[in-house]
mmCIF file of C-alpha atoms in Angstrom:
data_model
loop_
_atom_site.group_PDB
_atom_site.id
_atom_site.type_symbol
_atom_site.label_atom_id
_atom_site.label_comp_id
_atom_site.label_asym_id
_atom_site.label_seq_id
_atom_site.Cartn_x
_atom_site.Cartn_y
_atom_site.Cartn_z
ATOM 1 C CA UNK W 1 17.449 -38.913 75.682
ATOM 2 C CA UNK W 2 20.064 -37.799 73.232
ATOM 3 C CA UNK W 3 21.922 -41.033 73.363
ATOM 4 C CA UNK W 4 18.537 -42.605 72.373
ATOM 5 C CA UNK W 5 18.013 -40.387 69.588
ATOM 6 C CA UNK W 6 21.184 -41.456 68.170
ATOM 7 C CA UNK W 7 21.038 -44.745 68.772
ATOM 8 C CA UNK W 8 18.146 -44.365 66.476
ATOM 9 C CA UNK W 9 19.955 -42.213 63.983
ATOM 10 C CA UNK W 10 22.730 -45.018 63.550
ATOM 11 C CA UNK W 11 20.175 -47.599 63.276
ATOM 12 C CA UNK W 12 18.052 -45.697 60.261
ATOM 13 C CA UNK W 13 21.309 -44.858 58.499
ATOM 14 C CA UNK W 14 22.373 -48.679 58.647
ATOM 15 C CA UNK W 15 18.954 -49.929 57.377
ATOM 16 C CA UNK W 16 18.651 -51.748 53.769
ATOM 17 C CA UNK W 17 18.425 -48.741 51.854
ATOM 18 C CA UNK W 18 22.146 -48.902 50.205
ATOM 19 C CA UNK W 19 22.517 -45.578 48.589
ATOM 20 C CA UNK W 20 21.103 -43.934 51.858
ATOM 21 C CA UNK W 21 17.912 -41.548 51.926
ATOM 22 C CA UNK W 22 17.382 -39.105 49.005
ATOM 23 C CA UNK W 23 15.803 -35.924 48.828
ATOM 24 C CA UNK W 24 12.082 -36.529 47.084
ATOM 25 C CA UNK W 25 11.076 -35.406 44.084
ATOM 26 C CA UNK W 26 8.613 -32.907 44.995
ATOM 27 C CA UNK W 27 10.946 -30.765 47.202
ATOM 28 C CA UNK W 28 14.109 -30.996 44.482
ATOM 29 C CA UNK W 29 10.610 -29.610 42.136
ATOM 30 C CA UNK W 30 9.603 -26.818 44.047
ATOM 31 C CA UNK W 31 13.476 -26.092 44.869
ATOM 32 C CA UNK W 32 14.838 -25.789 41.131
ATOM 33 C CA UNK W 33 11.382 -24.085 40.043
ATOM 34 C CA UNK W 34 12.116 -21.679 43.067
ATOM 35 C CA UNK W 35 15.781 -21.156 42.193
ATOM 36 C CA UNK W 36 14.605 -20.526 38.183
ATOM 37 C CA UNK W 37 12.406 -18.065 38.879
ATOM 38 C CA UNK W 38 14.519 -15.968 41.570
ATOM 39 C CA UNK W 39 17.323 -15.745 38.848
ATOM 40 C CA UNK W 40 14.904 -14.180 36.612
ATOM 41 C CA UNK W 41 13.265 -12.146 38.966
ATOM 42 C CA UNK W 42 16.487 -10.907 40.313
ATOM 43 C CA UNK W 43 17.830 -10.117 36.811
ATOM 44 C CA UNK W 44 14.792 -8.472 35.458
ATOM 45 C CA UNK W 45 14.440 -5.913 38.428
ATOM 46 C CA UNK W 46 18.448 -5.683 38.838
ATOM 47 C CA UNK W 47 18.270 -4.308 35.132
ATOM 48 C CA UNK W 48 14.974 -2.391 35.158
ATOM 49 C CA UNK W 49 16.855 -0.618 37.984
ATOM 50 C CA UNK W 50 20.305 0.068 37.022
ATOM 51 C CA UNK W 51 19.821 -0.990 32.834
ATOM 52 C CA UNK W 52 20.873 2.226 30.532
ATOM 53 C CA UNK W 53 21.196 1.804 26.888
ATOM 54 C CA UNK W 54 23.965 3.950 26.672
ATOM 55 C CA UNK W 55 26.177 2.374 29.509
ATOM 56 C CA UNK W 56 26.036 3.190 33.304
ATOM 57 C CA UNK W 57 26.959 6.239 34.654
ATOM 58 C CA UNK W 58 28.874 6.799 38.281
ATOM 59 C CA UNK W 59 25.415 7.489 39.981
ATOM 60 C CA UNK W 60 24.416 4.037 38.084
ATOM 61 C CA UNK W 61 27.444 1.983 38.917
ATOM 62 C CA UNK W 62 27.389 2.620 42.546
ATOM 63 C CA UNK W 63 23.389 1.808 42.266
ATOM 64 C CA UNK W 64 24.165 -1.235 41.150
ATOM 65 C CA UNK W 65 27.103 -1.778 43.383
ATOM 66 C CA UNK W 66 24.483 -1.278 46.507
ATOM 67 C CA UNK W 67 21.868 -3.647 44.916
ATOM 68 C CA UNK W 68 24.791 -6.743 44.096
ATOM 69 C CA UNK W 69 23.971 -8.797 47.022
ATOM 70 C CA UNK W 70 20.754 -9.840 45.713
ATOM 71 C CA UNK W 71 21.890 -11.659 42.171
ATOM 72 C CA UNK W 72 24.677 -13.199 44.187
ATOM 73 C CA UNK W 73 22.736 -14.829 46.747
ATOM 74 C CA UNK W 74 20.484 -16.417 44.724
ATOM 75 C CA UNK W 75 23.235 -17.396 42.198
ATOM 76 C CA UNK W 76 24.345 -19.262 45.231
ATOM 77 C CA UNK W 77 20.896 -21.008 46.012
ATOM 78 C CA UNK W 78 20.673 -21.925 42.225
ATOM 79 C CA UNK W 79 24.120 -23.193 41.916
ATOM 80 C CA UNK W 80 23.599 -25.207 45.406
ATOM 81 C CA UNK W 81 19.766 -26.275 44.233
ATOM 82 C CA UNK W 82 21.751 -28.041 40.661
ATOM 83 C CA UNK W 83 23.853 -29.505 42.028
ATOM 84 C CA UNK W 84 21.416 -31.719 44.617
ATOM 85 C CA UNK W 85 19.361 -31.852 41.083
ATOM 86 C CA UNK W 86 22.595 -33.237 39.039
ATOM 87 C CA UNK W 87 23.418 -35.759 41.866
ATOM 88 C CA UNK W 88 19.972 -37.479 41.890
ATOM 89 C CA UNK W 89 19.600 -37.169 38.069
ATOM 90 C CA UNK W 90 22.636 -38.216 36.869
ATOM 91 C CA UNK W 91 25.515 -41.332 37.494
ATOM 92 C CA UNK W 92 29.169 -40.984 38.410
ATOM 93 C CA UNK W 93 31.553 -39.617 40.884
ATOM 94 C CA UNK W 94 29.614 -37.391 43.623
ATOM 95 C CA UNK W 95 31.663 -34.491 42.965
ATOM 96 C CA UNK W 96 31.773 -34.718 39.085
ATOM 97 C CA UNK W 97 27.881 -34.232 39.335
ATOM 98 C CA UNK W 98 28.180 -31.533 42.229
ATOM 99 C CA UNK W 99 30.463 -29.419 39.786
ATOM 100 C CA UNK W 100 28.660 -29.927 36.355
ATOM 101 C CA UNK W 101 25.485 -28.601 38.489
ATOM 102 C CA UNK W 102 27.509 -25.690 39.716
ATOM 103 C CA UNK W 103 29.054 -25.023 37.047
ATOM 104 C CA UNK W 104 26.057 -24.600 34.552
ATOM 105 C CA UNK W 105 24.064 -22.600 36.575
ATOM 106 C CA UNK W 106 27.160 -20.607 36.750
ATOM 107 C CA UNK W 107 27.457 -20.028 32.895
ATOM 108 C CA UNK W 108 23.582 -19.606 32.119
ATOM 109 C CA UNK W 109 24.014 -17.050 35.015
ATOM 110 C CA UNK W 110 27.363 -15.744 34.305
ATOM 111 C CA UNK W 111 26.007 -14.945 30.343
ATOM 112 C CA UNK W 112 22.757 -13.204 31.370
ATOM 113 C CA UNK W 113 24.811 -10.934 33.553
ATOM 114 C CA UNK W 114 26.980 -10.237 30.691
ATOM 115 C CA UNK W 115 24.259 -9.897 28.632
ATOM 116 C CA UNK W 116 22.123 -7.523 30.931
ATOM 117 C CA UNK W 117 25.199 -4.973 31.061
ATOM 118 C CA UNK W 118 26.931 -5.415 27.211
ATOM 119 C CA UNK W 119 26.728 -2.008 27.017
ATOM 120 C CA UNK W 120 29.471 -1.386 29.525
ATOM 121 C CA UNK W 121 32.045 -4.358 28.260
ATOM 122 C CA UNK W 122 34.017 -3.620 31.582
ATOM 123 C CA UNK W 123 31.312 -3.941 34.093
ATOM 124 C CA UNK W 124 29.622 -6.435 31.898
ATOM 125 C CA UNK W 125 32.489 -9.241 32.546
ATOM 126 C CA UNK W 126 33.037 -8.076 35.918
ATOM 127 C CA UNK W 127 29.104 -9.100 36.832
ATOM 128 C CA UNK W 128 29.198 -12.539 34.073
ATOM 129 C CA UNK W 129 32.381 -13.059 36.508
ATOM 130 C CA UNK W 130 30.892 -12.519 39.919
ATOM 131 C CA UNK W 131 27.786 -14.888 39.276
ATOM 132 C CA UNK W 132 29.763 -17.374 37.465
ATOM 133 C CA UNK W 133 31.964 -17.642 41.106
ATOM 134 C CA UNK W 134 28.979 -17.156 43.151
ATOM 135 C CA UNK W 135 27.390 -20.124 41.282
ATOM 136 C CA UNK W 136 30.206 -22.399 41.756
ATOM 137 C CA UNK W 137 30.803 -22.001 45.330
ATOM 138 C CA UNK W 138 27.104 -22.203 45.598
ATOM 139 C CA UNK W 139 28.224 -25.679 44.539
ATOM 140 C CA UNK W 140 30.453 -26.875 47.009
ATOM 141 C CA UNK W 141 27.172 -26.580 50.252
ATOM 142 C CA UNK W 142 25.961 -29.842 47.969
ATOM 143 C CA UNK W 143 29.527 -31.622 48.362
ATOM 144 C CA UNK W 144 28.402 -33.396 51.612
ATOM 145 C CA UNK W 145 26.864 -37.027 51.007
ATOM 146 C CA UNK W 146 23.818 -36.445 53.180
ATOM 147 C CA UNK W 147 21.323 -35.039 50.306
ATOM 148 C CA UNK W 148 18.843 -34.942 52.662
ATOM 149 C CA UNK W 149 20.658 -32.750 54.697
ATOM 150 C CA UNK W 150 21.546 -30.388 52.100
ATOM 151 C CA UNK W 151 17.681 -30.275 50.905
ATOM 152 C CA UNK W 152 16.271 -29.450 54.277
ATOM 153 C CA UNK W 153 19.053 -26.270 54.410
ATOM 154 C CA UNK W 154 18.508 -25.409 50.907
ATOM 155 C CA UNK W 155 14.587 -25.339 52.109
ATOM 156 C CA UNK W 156 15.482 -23.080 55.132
ATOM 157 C CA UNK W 157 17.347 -20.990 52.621
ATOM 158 C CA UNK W 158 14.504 -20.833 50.269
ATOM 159 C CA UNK W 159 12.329 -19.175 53.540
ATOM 160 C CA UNK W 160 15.063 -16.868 53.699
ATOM 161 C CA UNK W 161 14.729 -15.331 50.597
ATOM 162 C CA UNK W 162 11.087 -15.713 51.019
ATOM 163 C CA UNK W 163 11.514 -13.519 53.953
ATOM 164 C CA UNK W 164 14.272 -11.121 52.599
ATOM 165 C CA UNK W 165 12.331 -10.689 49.274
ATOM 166 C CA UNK W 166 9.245 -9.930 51.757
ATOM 167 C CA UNK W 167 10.686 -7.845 53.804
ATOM 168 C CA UNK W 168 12.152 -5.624 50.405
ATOM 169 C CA UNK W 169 8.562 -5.222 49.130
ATOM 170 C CA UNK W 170 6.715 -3.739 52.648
ATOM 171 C CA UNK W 171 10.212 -1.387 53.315
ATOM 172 C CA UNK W 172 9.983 0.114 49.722
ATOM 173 C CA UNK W 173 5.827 0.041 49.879
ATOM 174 C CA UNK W 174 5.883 1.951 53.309
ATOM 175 C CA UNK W 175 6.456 5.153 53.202
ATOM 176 C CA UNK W 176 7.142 6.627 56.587
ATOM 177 C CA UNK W 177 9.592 4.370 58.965
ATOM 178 C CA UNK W 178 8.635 2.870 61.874
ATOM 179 C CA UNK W 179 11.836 3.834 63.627
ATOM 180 C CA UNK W 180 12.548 7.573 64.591
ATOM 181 C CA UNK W 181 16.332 7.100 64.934
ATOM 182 C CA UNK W 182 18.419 5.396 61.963
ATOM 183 C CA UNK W 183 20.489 3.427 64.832
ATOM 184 C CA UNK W 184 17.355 1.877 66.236
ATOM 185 C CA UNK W 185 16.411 0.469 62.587
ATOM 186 C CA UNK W 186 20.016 -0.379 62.285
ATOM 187 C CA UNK W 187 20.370 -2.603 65.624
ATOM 188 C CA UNK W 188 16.377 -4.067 64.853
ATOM 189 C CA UNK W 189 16.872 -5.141 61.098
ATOM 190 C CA UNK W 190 20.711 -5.957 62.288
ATOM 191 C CA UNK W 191 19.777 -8.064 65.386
ATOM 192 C CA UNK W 192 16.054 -8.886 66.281
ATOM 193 C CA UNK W 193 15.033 -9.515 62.170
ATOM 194 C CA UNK W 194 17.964 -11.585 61.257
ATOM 195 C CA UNK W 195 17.047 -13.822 64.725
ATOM 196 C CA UNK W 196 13.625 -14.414 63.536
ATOM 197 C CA UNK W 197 14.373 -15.175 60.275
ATOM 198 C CA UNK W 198 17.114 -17.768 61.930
ATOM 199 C CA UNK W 199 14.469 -19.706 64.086
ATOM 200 C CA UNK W 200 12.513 -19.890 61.043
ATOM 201 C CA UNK W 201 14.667 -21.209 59.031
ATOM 202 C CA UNK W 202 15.873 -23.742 62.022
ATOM 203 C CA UNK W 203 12.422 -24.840 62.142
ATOM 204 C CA UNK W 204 12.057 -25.600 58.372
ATOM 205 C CA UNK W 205 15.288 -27.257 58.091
ATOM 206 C CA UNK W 206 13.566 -29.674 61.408
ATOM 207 C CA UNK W 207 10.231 -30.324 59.893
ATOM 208 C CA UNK W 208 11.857 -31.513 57.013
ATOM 209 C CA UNK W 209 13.975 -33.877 58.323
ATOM 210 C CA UNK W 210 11.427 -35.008 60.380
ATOM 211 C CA UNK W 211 9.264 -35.790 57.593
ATOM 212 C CA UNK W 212 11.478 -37.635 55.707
ATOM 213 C CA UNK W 213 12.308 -40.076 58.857
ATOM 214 C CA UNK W 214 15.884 -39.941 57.287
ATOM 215 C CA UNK W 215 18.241 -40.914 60.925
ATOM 216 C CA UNK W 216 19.844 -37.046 60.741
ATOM 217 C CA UNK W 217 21.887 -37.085 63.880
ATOM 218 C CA UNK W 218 22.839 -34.125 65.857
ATOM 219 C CA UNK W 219 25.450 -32.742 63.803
ATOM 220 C CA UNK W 220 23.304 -33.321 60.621
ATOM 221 C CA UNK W 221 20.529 -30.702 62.174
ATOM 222 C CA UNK W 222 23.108 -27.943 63.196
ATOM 223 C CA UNK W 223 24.131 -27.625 59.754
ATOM 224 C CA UNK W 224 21.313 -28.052 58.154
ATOM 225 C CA UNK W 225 19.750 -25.506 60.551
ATOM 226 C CA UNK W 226 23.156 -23.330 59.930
ATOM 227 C CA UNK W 227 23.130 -23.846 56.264
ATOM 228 C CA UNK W 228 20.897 -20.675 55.290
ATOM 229 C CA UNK W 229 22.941 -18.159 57.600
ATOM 230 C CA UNK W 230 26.174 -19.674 56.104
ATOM 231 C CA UNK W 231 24.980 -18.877 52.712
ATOM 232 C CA UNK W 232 23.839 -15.494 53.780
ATOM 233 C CA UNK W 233 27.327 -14.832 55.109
ATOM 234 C CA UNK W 234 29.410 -16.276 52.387
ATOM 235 C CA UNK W 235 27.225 -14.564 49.621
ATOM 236 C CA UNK W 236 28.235 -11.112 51.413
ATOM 237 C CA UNK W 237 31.794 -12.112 51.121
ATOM 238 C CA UNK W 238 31.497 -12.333 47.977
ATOM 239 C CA UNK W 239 29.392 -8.950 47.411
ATOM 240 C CA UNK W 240 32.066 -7.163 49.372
ATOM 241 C CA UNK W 241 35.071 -8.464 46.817
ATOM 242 C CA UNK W 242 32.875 -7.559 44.232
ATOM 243 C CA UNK W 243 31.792 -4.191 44.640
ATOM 244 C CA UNK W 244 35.276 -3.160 45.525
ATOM 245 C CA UNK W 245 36.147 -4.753 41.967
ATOM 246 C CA UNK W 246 33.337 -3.123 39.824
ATOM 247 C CA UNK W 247 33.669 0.511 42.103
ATOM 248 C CA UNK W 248 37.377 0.250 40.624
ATOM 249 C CA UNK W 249 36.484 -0.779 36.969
ATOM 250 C CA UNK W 250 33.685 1.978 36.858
ATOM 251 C CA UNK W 251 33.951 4.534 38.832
ATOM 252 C CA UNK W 252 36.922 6.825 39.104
ATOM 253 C CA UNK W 253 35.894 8.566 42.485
ATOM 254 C CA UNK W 254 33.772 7.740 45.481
ATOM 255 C CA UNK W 255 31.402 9.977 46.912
ATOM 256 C CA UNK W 256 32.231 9.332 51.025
ATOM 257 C CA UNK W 257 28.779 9.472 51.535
ATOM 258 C CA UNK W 258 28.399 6.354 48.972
ATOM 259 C CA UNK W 259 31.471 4.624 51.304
ATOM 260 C CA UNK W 260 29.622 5.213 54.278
ATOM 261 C CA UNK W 261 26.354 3.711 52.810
ATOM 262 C CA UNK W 262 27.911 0.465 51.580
ATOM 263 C CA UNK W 263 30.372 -0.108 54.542
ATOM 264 C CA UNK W 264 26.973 0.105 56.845
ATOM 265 C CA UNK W 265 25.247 -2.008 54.523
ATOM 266 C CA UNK W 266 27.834 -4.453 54.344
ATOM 267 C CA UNK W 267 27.933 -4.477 58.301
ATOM 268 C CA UNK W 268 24.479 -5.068 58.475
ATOM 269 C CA UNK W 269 24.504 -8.135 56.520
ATOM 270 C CA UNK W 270 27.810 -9.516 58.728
ATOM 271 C CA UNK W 271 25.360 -9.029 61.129
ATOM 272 C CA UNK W 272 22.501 -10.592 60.052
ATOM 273 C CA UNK W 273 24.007 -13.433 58.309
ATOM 274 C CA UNK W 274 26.125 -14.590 61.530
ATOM 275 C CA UNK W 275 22.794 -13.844 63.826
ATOM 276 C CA UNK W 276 20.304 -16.276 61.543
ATOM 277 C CA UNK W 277 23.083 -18.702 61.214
ATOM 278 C CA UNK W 278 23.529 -18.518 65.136
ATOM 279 C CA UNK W 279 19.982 -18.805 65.594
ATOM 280 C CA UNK W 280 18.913 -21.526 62.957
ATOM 281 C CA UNK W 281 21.492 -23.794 63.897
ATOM 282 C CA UNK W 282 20.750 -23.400 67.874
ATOM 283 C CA UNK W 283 16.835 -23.468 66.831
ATOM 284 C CA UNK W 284 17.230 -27.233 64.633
ATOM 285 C CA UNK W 285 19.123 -28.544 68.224
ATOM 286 C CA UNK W 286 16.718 -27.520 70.181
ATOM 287 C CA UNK W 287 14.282 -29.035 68.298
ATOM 288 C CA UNK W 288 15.971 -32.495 67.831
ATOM 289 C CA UNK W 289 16.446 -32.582 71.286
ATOM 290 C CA UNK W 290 12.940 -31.550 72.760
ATOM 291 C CA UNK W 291 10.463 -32.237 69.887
ATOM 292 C CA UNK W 292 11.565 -35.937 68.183
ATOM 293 C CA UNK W 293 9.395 -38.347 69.287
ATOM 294 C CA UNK W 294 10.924 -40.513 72.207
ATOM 295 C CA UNK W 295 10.597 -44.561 72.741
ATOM 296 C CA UNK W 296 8.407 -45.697 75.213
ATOM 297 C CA UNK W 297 10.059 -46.396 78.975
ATOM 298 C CA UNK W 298 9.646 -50.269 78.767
ATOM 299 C CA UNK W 299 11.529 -50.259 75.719
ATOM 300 C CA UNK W 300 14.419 -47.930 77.495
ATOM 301 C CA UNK W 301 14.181 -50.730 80.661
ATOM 302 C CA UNK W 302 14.438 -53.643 78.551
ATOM 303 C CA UNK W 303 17.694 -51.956 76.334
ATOM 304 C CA UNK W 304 19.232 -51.444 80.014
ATOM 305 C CA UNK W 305 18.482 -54.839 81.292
ATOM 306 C CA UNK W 306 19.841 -55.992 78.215
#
């Protein structure tokens, strides 16, 4: 069956269509409108929340230091989302376009960070900094040729965010947990969530490349499956190098109970990120192998006799 299936694969890659499948229009749409208005949203509530017109305090530094992984994750999504955009707009060398993508989502980001925190010069570049990188290696999950490949992850991704953003709004609207111990909410939103979330995104990252009939083989729907758990886990990287760097520009000493909140946090997302990537990828196998639609037996007798 698999053999079939890439047979299949080779064939659609090696039809007339030069340049190879692109992403449509409507996706690359919905995609860059989706990546616009997370940046904003992010921004907005990132400085409703932590914004003072006199600078940040300690208690507002390490506030702001918990709440970092938002901005960068979606700085990532943008920067990944402009430079599929750049590629199909624009002509010249792949990676020229991948960069000039990245690298002016980075700056419009990079400045609004700035910008958002000018009261605080120090903590100010730090941020313009940290989503100016996060941006830019955003970038490089567009470097591979495939586009279509990169759209369906970027899609999965997109559900992720969904879901995390979801997720944000019924924790902070309920207001008793559902968990009596703290290490039962840590292992379920650590393990069982992040899982879910995974096979979601494995499935989204299928159906699209189903739909566009593009000849993804095998290794095209692991990593387009994997592709939203990568970014999830690459984007926490980066969160941990970052807090460390602002904690050190703005605050002289750490409350241990602040340590002990972000190192949790932080292992939570380790957790999470490597448990949907796990999951997506394994999910977008899966369904390649069980759910594409198989040629009929006379066909597979005649390609034997043959």
């Amino acid at each position: 069956m698999t053999n079939t299936q890439e047979q299949q694969a080779a064939t659609a890659e090696s039809a007339p269509a030069a340049a190879g499948p692109r992403p449509g229009r409507v996706a690359l749409w919905v995609l860059g409108a989706a990546a616009v208005a997370s940046l904003a949203g992010v921004f907005y509530s990132l400085y409703r929340l932590t914004g003072m017109a006199d600078g940040l305090d300690d208690t507002g530094v390490v506030i702001l230091a918990n709440s970092l992984f938002s901005p960068i994750i979606v700085a990532m999504f943008a920067g990944a989302v402009a430079s599929v955009i750049a590629v199909r707009l624009f002509k010249g060398p792949r990676q020229a376009r991948v960069l000039f993508g990245a690298l002016a989502t980075g700056i419009a980001t990079g400045v609004a960070g700035y910008l958002s925190f000018s009261a605080d010069s120090d903590i100010a570049l730090v941020i313009g900094l940290i989503m100016l990188g996060s941006a830019l290696v955003g970038g490089l999950f567009a470097l591979p040729k495939n586009a279509v490949m990169v759209t369906a992850g970027l899609s999965a991704t997109l559900l992720l965010l969904l879901l995390m953003y979801t997720r944000g709004i019924l924790q902070a609207a309920s207001m008793k947990s559902l968990f009596s111990d703290p290490l039962d909410e840590y292992g379920t939103l650590g393990t069982a969530v992040p899982f879910i979330a995974g096979i979601a995104c494995g499935i989204c990252a299928f159906l699209y490349l189903r739909q566009k009939k593009a000849g993804v083989k095998l290794l095209g729907h692991l990593l387009a499956g994997a592709l939203a758990g990568a970014i999830w886990l690459v984007s926490t990287i980066i969160a941990q190098i970052g807090v460390e760097v602002l904690l050190s520009v703005g605050v002289e000493a750490i409350d241990p109970f602040d340590v002990a909140t972000l190192a949790l946090g932080f292992q939570w997302q380790y957790n999470g990120s490597m448990t949907a990537m796990f999951a997506g990828a394994l999910c977008a196998v899966f369904a390649y192998g069980f759910l594409l639609p198989k040629p009929a037996k006379a066909q597979s007798k005649a390609a034997k006799k043959s």
